[in-house]
């Protein structure tokens, strides 16, 4: 082979090598900078016959969850469970609290119930004229409670590896609903976390209601921030009412967050509730 041909071949091979290197480097660079969706759970489009509408369920699954495992997990249900409401930050507390080096709560499934009309779903009928004016769609909490009992919980228990321990978290009108469930259908949940409950509803009539008896073990946590005289008084009244009716199989906790208000008490309240409820169970 002539020297000129050899030089030409070397030049061609060098050129091909440069192209291949650039191609491979470009692929690696594209792979490194590749953007993919970040997921912390599952989104379910659930068609409810009771509510006669589609509801979005957001589900967080713990790190130890596996469909081929026999391990089962407690379930934490979050009212106001939309992505842009409480689902993400409550799931974050659950994940953090269940880390082995924290060991505050057991690994748990979180189910966030996305809202369609919380003023409708979280309130029972009212006789207060201003309530009716401010909340024209009001008064359908009984139907929503039926949805939780007869559709939501059975669906979650059928499709996920759940154990029998169920916790409910409700804040504001969600706290009103959580209190109503505790009073009228207490066996739906084992633990109740009630933050800043709107017990002023219907001239505070729920505080006059005699709760139905239950036999199962319960932990009830009530919290309120610096939220004004009515909110603070009614939350404390709920605690005192439950404390008077307290059974041996019931733990009741109350906290007043002086530095928090109606908008930011929930996060600290849930963390504190987890500490008290689940650490108490360990002890």
PDB file of N, CA and C in Angstrom, residues 103-194:
ATOM      1  N   UNK A 103     -37.885   6.006  63.267  1.00  0.00           N
ATOM      2  CA  UNK A 103     -38.712   4.965  63.893  1.00  0.00           C
ATOM      3  C   UNK A 103     -39.837   5.548  64.742  1.00  0.00           C
ATOM      4  N   UNK A 104     -40.490   6.590  64.223  1.00  0.00           N
ATOM      5  CA  UNK A 104     -41.593   7.219  64.952  1.00  0.00           C
ATOM      6  C   UNK A 104     -42.920   6.529  64.646  1.00  0.00           C
ATOM      7  N   UNK A 105     -43.117   6.165  63.375  1.00  0.00           N
ATOM      8  CA  UNK A 105     -44.347   5.498  62.974  1.00  0.00           C
ATOM      9  C   UNK A 105     -44.000   4.307  62.084  1.00  0.00           C
ATOM     10  N   UNK A 106     -44.895   3.348  61.966  1.00  0.00           N
ATOM     11  CA  UNK A 106     -44.635   2.238  61.054  1.00  0.00           C
ATOM     12  C   UNK A 106     -44.761   2.699  59.603  1.00  0.00           C
ATOM     13  N   UNK A 107     -44.089   2.006  58.704  1.00  0.00           N
ATOM     14  CA  UNK A 107     -44.290   2.288  57.282  1.00  0.00           C
ATOM     15  C   UNK A 107     -45.781   2.180  56.982  1.00  0.00           C
ATOM     16  N   UNK A 108     -46.309   3.171  56.281  1.00  0.00           N
ATOM     17  CA  UNK A 108     -47.754   3.249  56.085  1.00  0.00           C
ATOM     18  C   UNK A 108     -48.100   3.672  54.668  1.00  0.00           C
ATOM     19  N   UNK A 109     -49.255   3.239  54.233  1.00  0.00           N
ATOM     20  CA  UNK A 109     -49.849   3.721  52.986  1.00  0.00           C
ATOM     21  C   UNK A 109     -50.610   5.003  53.293  1.00  0.00           C
ATOM     22  N   UNK A 110     -50.490   5.996  52.413  1.00  0.00           N
ATOM     23  CA  UNK A 110     -51.255   7.237  52.572  1.00  0.00           C
ATOM     24  C   UNK A 110     -52.234   7.350  51.411  1.00  0.00           C
ATOM     25  N   UNK A 111     -53.497   7.578  51.735  1.00  0.00           N
ATOM     26  CA  UNK A 111     -54.530   7.763  50.714  1.00  0.00           C
ATOM     27  C   UNK A 111     -55.065   9.186  50.832  1.00  0.00           C
ATOM     28  N   UNK A 112     -54.815   9.990  49.809  1.00  0.00           N
ATOM     29  CA  UNK A 112     -55.328  11.345  49.777  1.00  0.00           C
ATOM     30  C   UNK A 112     -56.586  11.410  48.928  1.00  0.00           C
ATOM     31  N   UNK A 113     -57.666  11.912  49.504  1.00  0.00           N
ATOM     32  CA  UNK A 113     -58.941  12.022  48.789  1.00  0.00           C
ATOM     33  C   UNK A 113     -59.026  13.432  48.209  1.00  0.00           C
ATOM     34  N   UNK A 114     -58.898  13.539  46.902  1.00  0.00           N
ATOM     35  CA  UNK A 114     -58.960  14.854  46.265  1.00  0.00           C
ATOM     36  C   UNK A 114     -60.362  15.441  46.360  1.00  0.00           C
ATOM     37  N   UNK A 115     -60.410  16.736  46.512  1.00  0.00           N
ATOM     38  CA  UNK A 115     -61.701  17.407  46.676  1.00  0.00           C
ATOM     39  C   UNK A 115     -62.361  17.743  45.342  1.00  0.00           C
ATOM     40  N   UNK A 116     -63.671  17.725  45.359  1.00  0.00           N
ATOM     41  CA  UNK A 116     -64.499  18.276  44.295  1.00  0.00           C
ATOM     42  C   UNK A 116     -65.252  19.485  44.838  1.00  0.00           C
ATOM     43  N   UNK A 117     -65.904  19.282  45.991  1.00  0.00           N
ATOM     44  CA  UNK A 117     -66.614  20.363  46.680  1.00  0.00           C
ATOM     45  C   UNK A 117     -66.573  20.048  48.172  1.00  0.00           C
ATOM     46  N   UNK A 118     -65.541  20.505  48.847  1.00  0.00           N
ATOM     47  CA  UNK A 118     -65.360  20.172  50.263  1.00  0.00           C
ATOM     48  C   UNK A 118     -66.444  20.797  51.137  1.00  0.00           C
ATOM     49  N   UNK A 119     -66.971  21.957  50.725  1.00  0.00           N
ATOM     50  CA  UNK A 119     -68.035  22.588  51.503  1.00  0.00           C
ATOM     51  C   UNK A 119     -69.295  21.728  51.491  1.00  0.00           C
ATOM     52  N   UNK A 120     -69.500  21.008  50.415  1.00  0.00           N
ATOM     53  CA  UNK A 120     -70.624  20.084  50.299  1.00  0.00           C
ATOM     54  C   UNK A 120     -70.365  18.802  51.080  1.00  0.00           C
ATOM     55  N   UNK A 121     -69.182  18.220  50.879  1.00  0.00           N
ATOM     56  CA  UNK A 121     -68.882  16.882  51.393  1.00  0.00           C
ATOM     57  C   UNK A 121     -68.544  16.848  52.881  1.00  0.00           C
ATOM     58  N   UNK A 122     -68.010  17.934  53.409  1.00  0.00           N
ATOM     59  CA  UNK A 122     -67.515  17.911  54.789  1.00  0.00           C
ATOM     60  C   UNK A 122     -68.501  18.480  55.804  1.00  0.00           C
ATOM     61  N   UNK A 123     -69.683  18.897  55.365  1.00  0.00           N
ATOM     62  CA  UNK A 123     -70.630  19.525  56.277  1.00  0.00           C
ATOM     63  C   UNK A 123     -71.962  18.782  56.310  1.00  0.00           C
ATOM     64  N   UNK A 124     -72.556  18.736  57.503  1.00  0.00           N
ATOM     65  CA  UNK A 124     -73.910  18.205  57.646  1.00  0.00           C
ATOM     66  C   UNK A 124     -74.895  19.372  57.525  1.00  0.00           C
ATOM     67  N   UNK A 125     -76.184  19.102  57.339  1.00  0.00           N
ATOM     68  CA  UNK A 125     -77.158  20.190  57.165  1.00  0.00           C
ATOM     69  C   UNK A 125     -77.135  21.166  58.341  1.00  0.00           C
ATOM     70  N   UNK A 126     -77.290  22.433  58.033  1.00  0.00           N
ATOM     71  CA  UNK A 126     -77.259  23.475  59.058  1.00  0.00           C
ATOM     72  C   UNK A 126     -78.569  24.256  59.091  1.00  0.00           C
ATOM     73  N   UNK A 127     -78.896  24.751  60.274  1.00  0.00           N
ATOM     74  CA  UNK A 127     -80.058  25.629  60.434  1.00  0.00           C
ATOM     75  C   UNK A 127     -79.661  27.092  60.501  1.00  0.00           C
ATOM     76  N   UNK A 128     -78.366  27.335  60.421  1.00  0.00           N
ATOM     77  CA  UNK A 128     -77.863  28.697  60.504  1.00  0.00           C
ATOM     78  C   UNK A 128     -77.989  29.376  59.140  1.00  0.00           C
ATOM     79  N   UNK A 129     -78.661  30.504  59.102  1.00  0.00           N
ATOM     80  CA  UNK A 129     -78.942  31.192  57.845  1.00  0.00           C
ATOM     81  C   UNK A 129     -77.663  31.621  57.134  1.00  0.00           C
ATOM     82  N   UNK A 130     -76.683  32.132  57.900  1.00  0.00           N
ATOM     83  CA  UNK A 130     -75.430  32.595  57.286  1.00  0.00           C
ATOM     84  C   UNK A 130     -74.630  31.422  56.722  1.00  0.00           C
ATOM     85  N   UNK A 131     -74.645  30.295  57.427  1.00  0.00           N
ATOM     86  CA  UNK A 131     -73.991  29.096  56.902  1.00  0.00           C
ATOM     87  C   UNK A 131     -74.546  28.734  55.527  1.00  0.00           C
ATOM     88  N   UNK A 132     -75.872  28.785  55.415  1.00  0.00           N
ATOM     89  CA  UNK A 132     -76.517  28.420  54.153  1.00  0.00           C
ATOM     90  C   UNK A 132     -76.172  29.400  53.035  1.00  0.00           C
ATOM     91  N   UNK A 133     -76.045  30.670  53.391  1.00  0.00           N
ATOM     92  CA  UNK A 133     -75.687  31.678  52.392  1.00  0.00           C
ATOM     93  C   UNK A 133     -74.247  31.517  51.933  1.00  0.00           C
ATOM     94  N   UNK A 134     -73.349  31.261  52.892  1.00  0.00           N
ATOM     95  CA  UNK A 134     -71.924  31.138  52.568  1.00  0.00           C
ATOM     96  C   UNK A 134     -71.592  29.793  51.918  1.00  0.00           C
ATOM     97  N   UNK A 135     -72.408  28.779  52.202  1.00  0.00           N
ATOM     98  CA  UNK A 135     -72.149  27.418  51.718  1.00  0.00           C
ATOM     99  C   UNK A 135     -73.413  26.884  51.025  1.00  0.00           C
ATOM    100  N   UNK A 136     -73.729  27.381  49.851  1.00  0.00           N
ATOM    101  CA  UNK A 136     -75.005  27.011  49.202  1.00  0.00           C
ATOM    102  C   UNK A 136     -75.121  25.533  48.835  1.00  0.00           C
ATOM    103  N   UNK A 137     -74.006  24.827  48.692  1.00  0.00           N
ATOM    104  CA  UNK A 137     -74.076  23.400  48.323  1.00  0.00           C
ATOM    105  C   UNK A 137     -73.994  22.485  49.544  1.00  0.00           C
ATOM    106  N   UNK A 138     -74.132  23.054  50.700  1.00  0.00           N
ATOM    107  CA  UNK A 138     -73.818  22.375  51.948  1.00  0.00           C
ATOM    108  C   UNK A 138     -74.676  21.154  52.274  1.00  0.00           C
ATOM    109  N   UNK A 139     -74.186  20.361  53.241  1.00  0.00           N
ATOM    110  CA  UNK A 139     -75.036  19.385  53.908  1.00  0.00           C
ATOM    111  C   UNK A 139     -75.005  17.961  53.427  1.00  0.00           C
ATOM    112  N   UNK A 140     -73.945  17.522  52.737  1.00  0.00           N
ATOM    113  CA  UNK A 140     -73.921  16.171  52.171  1.00  0.00           C
ATOM    114  C   UNK A 140     -72.871  15.266  52.830  1.00  0.00           C
ATOM    115  N   UNK A 141     -72.520  15.561  54.081  1.00  0.00           N
ATOM    116  CA  UNK A 141     -71.472  14.764  54.731  1.00  0.00           C
ATOM    117  C   UNK A 141     -71.891  13.308  54.943  1.00  0.00           C
ATOM    118  N   UNK A 142     -73.160  13.052  55.184  1.00  0.00           N
ATOM    119  CA  UNK A 142     -73.611  11.670  55.389  1.00  0.00           C
ATOM    120  C   UNK A 142     -73.330  10.827  54.154  1.00  0.00           C
ATOM    121  N   UNK A 143     -73.578  11.388  52.995  1.00  0.00           N
ATOM    122  CA  UNK A 143     -73.298  10.684  51.744  1.00  0.00           C
ATOM    123  C   UNK A 143     -71.798  10.441  51.589  1.00  0.00           C
ATOM    124  N   UNK A 144     -70.985  11.427  51.964  1.00  0.00           N
ATOM    125  CA  UNK A 144     -69.535  11.293  51.830  1.00  0.00           C
ATOM    126  C   UNK A 144     -68.998  10.244  52.798  1.00  0.00           C
ATOM    127  N   UNK A 145     -69.556  10.199  53.990  1.00  0.00           N
ATOM    128  CA  UNK A 145     -69.152   9.174  54.964  1.00  0.00           C
ATOM    129  C   UNK A 145     -69.506   7.785  54.435  1.00  0.00           C
ATOM    130  N   UNK A 146     -70.668   7.654  53.800  1.00  0.00           N
ATOM    131  CA  UNK A 146     -71.046   6.378  53.184  1.00  0.00           C
ATOM    132  C   UNK A 146     -70.059   5.984  52.089  1.00  0.00           C
ATOM    133  N   UNK A 147     -69.611   6.971  51.321  1.00  0.00           N
ATOM    134  CA  UNK A 147     -68.612   6.720  50.293  1.00  0.00           C
ATOM    135  C   UNK A 147     -67.329   6.172  50.906  1.00  0.00           C
ATOM    136  N   UNK A 148     -66.881   6.762  52.000  1.00  0.00           N
ATOM    137  CA  UNK A 148     -65.666   6.297  52.671  1.00  0.00           C
ATOM    138  C   UNK A 148     -65.835   4.859  53.161  1.00  0.00           C
ATOM    139  N   UNK A 149     -66.968   4.607  53.790  1.00  0.00           N
ATOM    140  CA  UNK A 149     -67.190   3.289  54.395  1.00  0.00           C
ATOM    141  C   UNK A 149     -67.439   2.191  53.368  1.00  0.00           C
ATOM    142  N   UNK A 150     -68.283   2.463  52.393  1.00  0.00           N
ATOM    143  CA  UNK A 150     -68.776   1.398  51.515  1.00  0.00           C
ATOM    144  C   UNK A 150     -68.042   1.283  50.191  1.00  0.00           C
ATOM    145  N   UNK A 151     -67.309   2.323  49.800  1.00  0.00           N
ATOM    146  CA  UNK A 151     -66.587   2.263  48.531  1.00  0.00           C
ATOM    147  C   UNK A 151     -65.076   2.436  48.713  1.00  0.00           C
ATOM    148  N   UNK A 152     -64.679   3.499  49.389  1.00  0.00           N
ATOM    149  CA  UNK A 152     -63.255   3.830  49.453  1.00  0.00           C
ATOM    150  C   UNK A 152     -62.449   2.810  50.244  1.00  0.00           C
ATOM    151  N   UNK A 153     -62.823   2.590  51.492  1.00  0.00           N
ATOM    152  CA  UNK A 153     -62.060   1.646  52.309  1.00  0.00           C
ATOM    153  C   UNK A 153     -62.047   0.234  51.723  1.00  0.00           C
ATOM    154  N   UNK A 154     -63.183  -0.293  51.262  1.00  0.00           N
ATOM    155  CA  UNK A 154     -63.138  -1.626  50.629  1.00  0.00           C
ATOM    156  C   UNK A 154     -62.242  -1.671  49.398  1.00  0.00           C
ATOM    157  N   UNK A 155     -62.243  -0.590  48.599  1.00  0.00           N
ATOM    158  CA  UNK A 155     -61.388  -0.559  47.414  1.00  0.00           C
ATOM    159  C   UNK A 155     -59.911  -0.604  47.810  1.00  0.00           C
ATOM    160  N   UNK A 156     -59.523   0.199  48.785  1.00  0.00           N
ATOM    161  CA  UNK A 156     -58.127   0.237  49.217  1.00  0.00           C
ATOM    162  C   UNK A 156     -57.719  -1.103  49.822  1.00  0.00           C
ATOM    163  N   UNK A 157     -58.574  -1.683  50.644  1.00  0.00           N
ATOM    164  CA  UNK A 157     -58.246  -2.966  51.275  1.00  0.00           C
ATOM    165  C   UNK A 157     -58.172  -4.104  50.257  1.00  0.00           C
ATOM    166  N   UNK A 158     -58.928  -3.989  49.179  1.00  0.00           N
ATOM    167  CA  UNK A 158     -58.915  -5.031  48.146  1.00  0.00           C
ATOM    168  C   UNK A 158     -57.699  -4.920  47.240  1.00  0.00           C
ATOM    169  N   UNK A 159     -57.282  -3.700  46.950  1.00  0.00           N
ATOM    170  CA  UNK A 159     -56.244  -3.488  45.943  1.00  0.00           C
ATOM    171  C   UNK A 159     -54.848  -3.231  46.500  1.00  0.00           C
ATOM    172  N   UNK A 160     -54.745  -3.062  47.801  1.00  0.00           N
ATOM    173  CA  UNK A 160     -53.429  -2.823  48.413  1.00  0.00           C
ATOM    174  C   UNK A 160     -53.255  -3.745  49.612  1.00  0.00           C
ATOM    175  N   UNK A 161     -52.005  -3.915  50.015  1.00  0.00           N
ATOM    176  CA  UNK A 161     -51.678  -4.823  51.112  1.00  0.00           C
ATOM    177  C   UNK A 161     -51.815  -4.059  52.428  1.00  0.00           C
ATOM    178  N   UNK A 162     -53.024  -4.040  52.951  1.00  0.00           N
ATOM    179  CA  UNK A 162     -53.323  -3.251  54.138  1.00  0.00           C
ATOM    180  C   UNK A 162     -53.540  -4.143  55.358  1.00  0.00           C
ATOM    181  N   UNK A 163     -53.211  -3.606  56.536  1.00  0.00           N
ATOM    182  CA  UNK A 163     -53.625  -4.272  57.760  1.00  0.00           C
ATOM    183  C   UNK A 163     -54.861  -3.549  58.297  1.00  0.00           C
ATOM    184  N   UNK A 164     -55.242  -3.818  59.522  1.00  0.00           N
ATOM    185  CA  UNK A 164     -56.527  -3.312  60.025  1.00  0.00           C
ATOM    186  C   UNK A 164     -56.440  -1.891  60.598  1.00  0.00           C
ATOM    187  N   UNK A 165     -55.233  -1.353  60.802  1.00  0.00           N
ATOM    188  CA  UNK A 165     -55.082  -0.053  61.466  1.00  0.00           C
ATOM    189  C   UNK A 165     -55.336   1.082  60.476  1.00  0.00           C
ATOM    190  N   UNK A 166     -56.315   1.927  60.805  1.00  0.00           N
ATOM    191  CA  UNK A 166     -56.698   3.032  59.922  1.00  0.00           C
ATOM    192  C   UNK A 166     -56.670   4.345  60.698  1.00  0.00           C
ATOM    193  N   UNK A 167     -56.079   5.365  60.080  1.00  0.00           N
ATOM    194  CA  UNK A 167     -55.978   6.697  60.680  1.00  0.00           C
ATOM    195  C   UNK A 167     -56.638   7.710  59.754  1.00  0.00           C
ATOM    196  N   UNK A 168     -57.336   8.676  60.334  1.00  0.00           N
ATOM    197  CA  UNK A 168     -57.976   9.740  59.557  1.00  0.00           C
ATOM    198  C   UNK A 168     -57.395  11.086  59.969  1.00  0.00           C
ATOM    199  N   UNK A 169     -57.057  11.914  58.965  1.00  0.00           N
ATOM    200  CA  UNK A 169     -56.549  13.262  59.213  1.00  0.00           C
ATOM    201  C   UNK A 169     -57.488  14.271  58.571  1.00  0.00           C
ATOM    202  N   UNK A 170     -57.984  15.217  59.383  1.00  0.00           N
ATOM    203  CA  UNK A 170     -58.862  16.253  58.858  1.00  0.00           C
ATOM    204  C   UNK A 170     -58.546  17.597  59.483  1.00  0.00           C
ATOM    205  N   UNK A 171     -58.557  18.638  58.675  1.00  0.00           N
ATOM    206  CA  UNK A 171     -58.261  19.990  59.146  1.00  0.00           C
ATOM    207  C   UNK A 171     -59.363  20.948  58.706  1.00  0.00           C
ATOM    208  N   UNK A 172     -59.716  21.905  59.568  1.00  0.00           N
ATOM    209  CA  UNK A 172     -60.731  22.909  59.263  1.00  0.00           C
ATOM    210  C   UNK A 172     -62.088  22.224  59.029  1.00  0.00           C
ATOM    211  N   UNK A 173     -62.709  22.396  57.863  1.00  0.00           N
ATOM    212  CA  UNK A 173     -63.943  21.658  57.592  1.00  0.00           C
ATOM    213  C   UNK A 173     -63.685  20.148  57.591  1.00  0.00           C
ATOM    214  N   UNK A 174     -62.472  19.760  57.196  1.00  0.00           N
ATOM    215  CA  UNK A 174     -62.085  18.351  57.290  1.00  0.00           C
ATOM    216  C   UNK A 174     -62.041  17.888  58.741  1.00  0.00           C
ATOM    217  N   UNK A 175     -61.661  18.781  59.649  1.00  0.00           N
ATOM    218  CA  UNK A 175     -61.695  18.468  61.077  1.00  0.00           C
ATOM    219  C   UNK A 175     -63.115  18.324  61.592  1.00  0.00           C
ATOM    220  N   UNK A 176     -64.025  19.126  61.040  1.00  0.00           N
ATOM    221  CA  UNK A 176     -65.445  18.988  61.365  1.00  0.00           C
ATOM    222  C   UNK A 176     -65.940  17.615  60.941  1.00  0.00           C
ATOM    223  N   UNK A 177     -65.597  17.207  59.723  1.00  0.00           N
ATOM    224  CA  UNK A 177     -66.029  15.899  59.225  1.00  0.00           C
ATOM    225  C   UNK A 177     -65.412  14.769  60.044  1.00  0.00           C
ATOM    226  N   UNK A 178     -64.118  14.886  60.374  1.00  0.00           N
ATOM    227  CA  UNK A 178     -63.464  13.853  61.182  1.00  0.00           C
ATOM    228  C   UNK A 178     -64.157  13.705  62.538  1.00  0.00           C
ATOM    229  N   UNK A 179     -64.568  14.841  63.117  1.00  0.00           N
ATOM    230  CA  UNK A 179     -65.294  14.794  64.395  1.00  0.00           C
ATOM    231  C   UNK A 179     -66.656  14.132  64.219  1.00  0.00           C
ATOM    232  N   UNK A 180     -67.339  14.457  63.126  1.00  0.00           N
ATOM    233  CA  UNK A 180     -68.639  13.841  62.871  1.00  0.00           C
ATOM    234  C   UNK A 180     -68.509  12.328  62.717  1.00  0.00           C
ATOM    235  N   UNK A 181     -67.487  11.877  61.998  1.00  0.00           N
ATOM    236  CA  UNK A 181     -67.260  10.434  61.837  1.00  0.00           C
ATOM    237  C   UNK A 181     -66.976   9.793  63.189  1.00  0.00           C
ATOM    238  N   UNK A 182     -66.128  10.441  63.995  1.00  0.00           N
ATOM    239  CA  UNK A 182     -65.802   9.924  65.328  1.00  0.00           C
ATOM    240  C   UNK A 182     -67.062   9.785  66.185  1.00  0.00           C
ATOM    241  N   UNK A 183     -67.963  10.763  66.096  1.00  0.00           N
ATOM    242  CA  UNK A 183     -69.179  10.752  66.906  1.00  0.00           C
ATOM    243  C   UNK A 183     -70.227   9.772  66.380  1.00  0.00           C
ATOM    244  N   UNK A 184     -70.375   9.687  65.062  1.00  0.00           N
ATOM    245  CA  UNK A 184     -71.496   8.956  64.483  1.00  0.00           C
ATOM    246  C   UNK A 184     -71.131   7.577  63.925  1.00  0.00           C
ATOM    247  N   UNK A 185     -69.889   7.397  63.521  1.00  0.00           N
ATOM    248  CA  UNK A 185     -69.450   6.114  62.959  1.00  0.00           C
ATOM    249  C   UNK A 185     -68.013   5.845  63.403  1.00  0.00           C
ATOM    250  N   UNK A 186     -67.796   5.726  64.716  1.00  0.00           N
ATOM    251  CA  UNK A 186     -66.430   5.714  65.267  1.00  0.00           C
ATOM    252  C   UNK A 186     -65.567   4.550  64.814  1.00  0.00           C
ATOM    253  N   UNK A 187     -66.180   3.437  64.452  1.00  0.00           N
ATOM    254  CA  UNK A 187     -65.393   2.260  64.098  1.00  0.00           C
ATOM    255  C   UNK A 187     -64.793   2.318  62.694  1.00  0.00           C
ATOM    256  N   UNK A 188     -65.069   3.386  61.959  1.00  0.00           N
ATOM    257  CA  UNK A 188     -64.454   3.525  60.639  1.00  0.00           C
ATOM    258  C   UNK A 188     -62.945   3.691  60.736  1.00  0.00           C
ATOM    259  N   UNK A 189     -62.481   4.293  61.830  1.00  0.00           N
ATOM    260  CA  UNK A 189     -61.043   4.538  61.997  1.00  0.00           C
ATOM    261  C   UNK A 189     -60.624   4.223  63.431  1.00  0.00           C
ATOM    262  N   UNK A 190     -59.329   3.931  63.571  1.00  0.00           N
ATOM    263  CA  UNK A 190     -58.751   3.668  64.893  1.00  0.00           C
ATOM    264  C   UNK A 190     -58.140   4.929  65.490  1.00  0.00           C
ATOM    265  N   UNK A 191     -57.528   5.741  64.625  1.00  0.00           N
ATOM    266  CA  UNK A 191     -56.885   6.977  65.073  1.00  0.00           C
ATOM    267  C   UNK A 191     -57.518   8.167  64.366  1.00  0.00           C
ATOM    268  N   UNK A 192     -57.771   9.209  65.135  1.00  0.00           N
ATOM    269  CA  UNK A 192     -58.365  10.434  64.592  1.00  0.00           C
ATOM    270  C   UNK A 192     -57.436  11.613  64.889  1.00  0.00           C
ATOM    271  N   UNK A 193     -56.969  12.275  63.823  1.00  0.00           N
ATOM    272  CA  UNK A 193     -56.155  13.483  63.975  1.00  0.00           C
ATOM    273  C   UNK A 193     -57.008  14.652  63.497  1.00  0.00           C
ATOM    274  N   UNK A 194     -57.429  15.465  64.437  1.00  0.00           N
ATOM    275  CA  UNK A 194     -58.399  16.536  64.174  1.00  0.00           C
ATOM    276  C   UNK A 194     -57.712  17.876  64.422  1.00  0.00           C
TER     277      UNK A 194
END
